Coordinates of C-alpha atoms in Angstrom, one line a residue:
Chain A
X1 CA 128.3 -114.1 75.5
X2 CA 127.3 -111.5 78.1
X3 CA 126.4 -114.2 80.7
X4 CA 123.3 -114.1 82.8
X5 CA 121.9 -110.6 83.0
X6 CA 119.9 -109.4 86.0
X7 CA 118.2 -106.1 86.6
X8 CA 118.0 -104.0 88.6
X9 CA 121.3 -104.5 90.4
X10 CA 120.1 -102.7 93.5
X11 CA 116.5 -102.0 94.6
X12 CA 115.4 -100.1 97.6
X13 CA 111.7 -100.1 98.3
X14 CA 109.2 -99.6 101.1
X15 CA 107.2 -102.3 102.8
X16 CA 104.1 -103.1 101.0
X17 CA 105.3 -102.2 97.5
X18 CA 105.5 -104.5 94.6
X19 CA 109.0 -105.6 93.5
X20 CA 109.9 -107.1 90.2
X21 CA 113.3 -108.7 89.5
X22 CA 114.3 -109.6 86.0
X23 CA 116.6 -112.1 84.5
X24 CA 117.9 -112.9 81.0
X25 CA 119.5 -116.3 80.9
X26 CA 122.4 -117.3 78.7
X27 CA 121.2 -118.0 75.1
X28 CA 120.7 -121.7 74.4
X29 CA 120.3 -122.7 78.1
X30 CA 117.2 -124.7 78.9
X31 CA 117.1 -124.3 82.7
X32 CA 116.7 -121.3 84.9
X33 CA 117.0 -121.0 88.6
X34 CA 116.1 -118.2 91.1
X35 CA 118.1 -118.2 94.4
X36 CA 118.0 -116.0 97.5
X37 CA 121.0 -115.4 99.7
X38 CA 120.9 -114.0 103.2
X39 CA 123.4 -114.1 106.1
X40 CA 121.1 -116.2 108.2
X41 CA 119.9 -118.8 105.6
X42 CA 122.7 -118.8 103.1
X43 CA 122.0 -119.5 99.4
X44 CA 118.5 -121.0 98.9
X45 CA 116.9 -122.3 95.7
X46 CA 113.5 -120.6 95.3
X47 CA 112.3 -122.0 91.9
X48 CA 113.5 -124.0 89.0
X49 CA 112.3 -123.8 85.4
X50 CA 113.1 -126.2 82.6
X51 CA 112.1 -125.3 79.0
X52 CA 110.2 -122.4 80.4
X53 CA 108.0 -124.6 82.7
X54 CA 108.2 -124.3 86.5
X55 CA 109.4 -127.7 87.7
X56 CA 110.0 -127.1 91.4
X57 CA 108.7 -124.1 93.3
X58 CA 109.0 -125.7 96.8
X59 CA 111.5 -123.1 97.8
X60 CA 109.2 -120.1 97.2
X61 CA 108.6 -118.8 100.7
X62 CA 105.0 -117.9 100.4
X63 CA 102.2 -116.7 98.1
X64 CA 103.7 -113.2 98.1
X65 CA 106.4 -114.6 95.8
X66 CA 105.7 -115.5 92.2
X67 CA 107.9 -116.2 89.2
X68 CA 107.3 -116.4 85.5
X69 CA 109.2 -117.4 82.4
X70 CA 107.2 -116.3 79.4
X71 CA 109.9 -117.3 76.9
X72 CA 113.4 -118.8 76.9
X73 CA 115.1 -115.5 77.2
X74 CA 113.3 -113.8 80.1
X75 CA 112.1 -114.5 83.6
X76 CA 110.7 -112.4 86.4
X77 CA 110.5 -112.9 90.2
X78 CA 107.8 -110.7 91.8
X79 CA 107.2 -110.0 95.4
X80 CA 103.9 -108.4 96.3
X81 CA 103.6 -107.0 98.9
X82 CA 107.2 -106.8 99.9
X83 CA 108.3 -107.1 103.6
X84 CA 111.5 -106.1 105.4
X85 CA 112.4 -109.8 105.8
X86 CA 112.5 -110.2 102.0
X87 CA 115.7 -108.1 102.0
X88 CA 118.4 -110.3 100.4
X89 CA 120.5 -110.7 97.3
X90 CA 118.5 -112.6 94.7
X91 CA 120.5 -114.5 92.1
X92 CA 119.3 -115.9 88.8
X93 CA 121.2 -118.8 87.2
X94 CA 120.9 -120.7 84.0
X95 CA 122.3 -123.9 82.6
X96 CA 122.1 -126.5 79.9
X97 CA 120.7 -129.4 81.8
X98 CA 121.1 -132.7 80.1
X99 CA 121.6 -136.0 82.0
X100 CA 124.6 -135.6 84.3
X101 CA 125.6 -132.2 83.1
X102 CA 124.4 -129.2 85.1
X103 CA 126.9 -126.4 85.3
X104 CA 124.9 -123.4 86.5
X105 CA 126.0 -119.9 85.5
X106 CA 125.0 -117.2 87.9
X107 CA 124.2 -113.6 87.3
X108 CA 125.5 -110.8 89.4
X109 CA 122.5 -110.7 91.6
X110 CA 120.0 -108.0 92.7
X111 CA 120.4 -106.6 96.1
X112 CA 116.9 -105.9 97.5
X113 CA 116.4 -103.7 100.5
X114 CA 112.8 -103.4 101.9
X115 CA 112.4 -100.6 104.4
Chain B
X1 CA 120.7 -132.7 106.6
X2 CA 124.2 -131.7 105.5
X3 CA 125.7 -133.9 102.9
X4 CA 129.1 -132.3 103.0
X5 CA 131.4 -131.0 105.8
X6 CA 133.9 -128.3 105.2
X7 CA 136.1 -126.2 107.5
X8 CA 134.6 -122.8 108.0
X9 CA 137.8 -120.9 107.1
X10 CA 141.4 -121.2 106.0
X11 CA 144.2 -119.0 105.0
X12 CA 146.8 -119.5 102.4
X13 CA 149.8 -117.7 101.1
X14 CA 149.8 -116.1 97.7
X15 CA 151.6 -118.2 95.1
X16 CA 151.3 -121.4 97.2
X17 CA 148.9 -124.2 96.5
X18 CA 145.6 -124.1 98.5
X19 CA 144.2 -127.5 99.5
X20 CA 140.5 -127.3 100.4
X21 CA 139.1 -130.5 102.1
X22 CA 135.5 -131.7 102.0
X23 CA 134.0 -134.7 103.7
X24 CA 131.0 -136.5 102.1
X25 CA 131.0 -139.8 103.9
X26 CA 127.4 -140.6 102.9
X27 CA 127.9 -140.1 99.2
X28 CA 126.1 -142.5 96.9
X29 CA 127.4 -144.1 93.8
X30 CA 125.3 -141.9 91.6
X31 CA 126.3 -138.6 93.3
X32 CA 128.8 -136.2 91.9
X33 CA 131.1 -133.8 93.8
X34 CA 130.8 -130.2 92.6
X35 CA 132.8 -127.2 93.7
X36 CA 131.7 -123.6 93.3
X37 CA 133.1 -120.4 94.7
X38 CA 131.6 -117.0 95.5
X39 CA 133.8 -114.0 95.4
X40 CA 132.5 -111.1 97.5
X41 CA 129.4 -109.4 96.0
X42 CA 129.3 -111.7 93.0
X43 CA 127.3 -114.7 92.1
X44 CA 128.7 -118.2 92.6
X45 CA 131.0 -119.5 90.0
X46 CA 131.4 -123.1 88.9
X47 CA 134.9 -124.5 89.4
X48 CA 135.0 -128.2 88.7
X49 CA 133.1 -131.5 89.3
X50 CA 133.9 -135.2 89.4
X51 CA 132.4 -138.6 90.1
X52 CA 135.2 -140.9 91.1
X53 CA 138.3 -140.0 89.0
X54 CA 140.5 -137.1 89.7
X55 CA 139.8 -134.1 87.5
X56 CA 141.7 -131.0 86.4
X57 CA 140.8 -127.9 84.5
X58 CA 142.3 -124.5 84.0
X59 CA 141.1 -123.4 87.4
X60 CA 141.8 -126.2 89.8
X61 CA 142.2 -129.9 90.4
X62 CA 139.8 -132.2 92.2
X63 CA 141.2 -135.2 94.1
X64 CA 138.5 -137.8 95.2
X65 CA 139.6 -140.5 97.6
X66 CA 139.1 -144.1 96.4
X67 CA 136.2 -144.7 98.8
X68 CA 134.7 -141.4 97.6
X69 CA 134.1 -140.3 101.2
X70 CA 136.2 -137.2 100.9
X71 CA 137.7 -134.9 98.3
X72 CA 140.2 -132.1 98.0
X73 CA 140.1 -129.1 95.8
X74 CA 143.5 -127.8 94.9
X75 CA 144.2 -124.3 93.6
X76 CA 147.7 -124.8 92.4
X77 CA 149.0 -121.2 92.7
X78 CA 146.7 -119.1 94.8
X79 CA 146.3 -115.5 94.0
X80 CA 144.7 -112.7 95.9
X81 CA 141.7 -112.9 93.5
X82 CA 141.1 -116.5 94.7
X83 CA 139.9 -115.1 98.0
X84 CA 136.3 -116.3 98.2
X85 CA 133.8 -118.7 99.8
X86 CA 134.3 -122.2 98.4
X87 CA 131.3 -124.6 98.3
X88 CA 131.6 -128.4 98.1
X89 CA 128.3 -129.8 96.9
X90 CA 127.1 -133.4 96.4
X91 CA 124.6 -133.8 93.6
X92 CA 122.7 -136.8 92.4
X93 CA 123.3 -137.6 88.8
X94 CA 120.5 -136.2 86.7
X95 CA 119.2 -133.9 89.4
X96 CA 119.1 -130.2 88.9
X97 CA 119.5 -129.3 92.6
X98 CA 122.6 -127.7 94.0
X99 CA 122.4 -127.4 97.8
X100 CA 124.8 -124.8 99.0
X101 CA 126.0 -125.2 102.6
X102 CA 128.1 -122.7 104.5
X103 CA 131.3 -123.4 102.5
X104 CA 134.9 -122.5 103.4
X105 CA 136.0 -118.9 103.5
X106 CA 139.4 -118.9 101.9
X107 CA 141.6 -115.8 102.4
X108 CA 144.7 -115.6 100.3
X109 CA 147.4 -113.4 101.9
X110 CA 150.2 -111.6 100.2

């Protein structure tokens, strides 16, 4: 298995532009997570999907951020418009969530720089 | 509202055992102790988890005190590739959330 796949690995954009980050979870997993990591705030959960349905989006910073999971093998995190403070590493993770089992497998991350 | 307390950093010698402490004095009966690590420029990686019994896998051992208020992650033979930030996380049984704190930066030295 290739693990969680994220693209692009690096993204540099200018303030005001739309940014779309992509994630392919591990096949067979039923949960998907988007995290953001910065030096100031550490690793934060943005949104959690279970069986393709958003369950908890309380970590999404504001309306400029949106996430979708159209099917079990693909998710996107979109920022529109982007701002310099959105610069961070964005991680996608997936897991098979069942009862007390929740080992999350993380992708390599997308390093976003907004100029 | 931190549920765990870890030392910010520690060094250990290559080939020696690394013992990483974690305090979770307010842990509840239905909360697990999870350990993840993050090697520089990579995503976090699951290491091990436990409820009240000691656990061992191919990566590490987890020792949980009888009162469950603290635990120790043991890397039996640390290598340079074990240099990473190690996160101790308390998670409610059945909950999906993993709240990452600041962790312990472990540096393995030759």
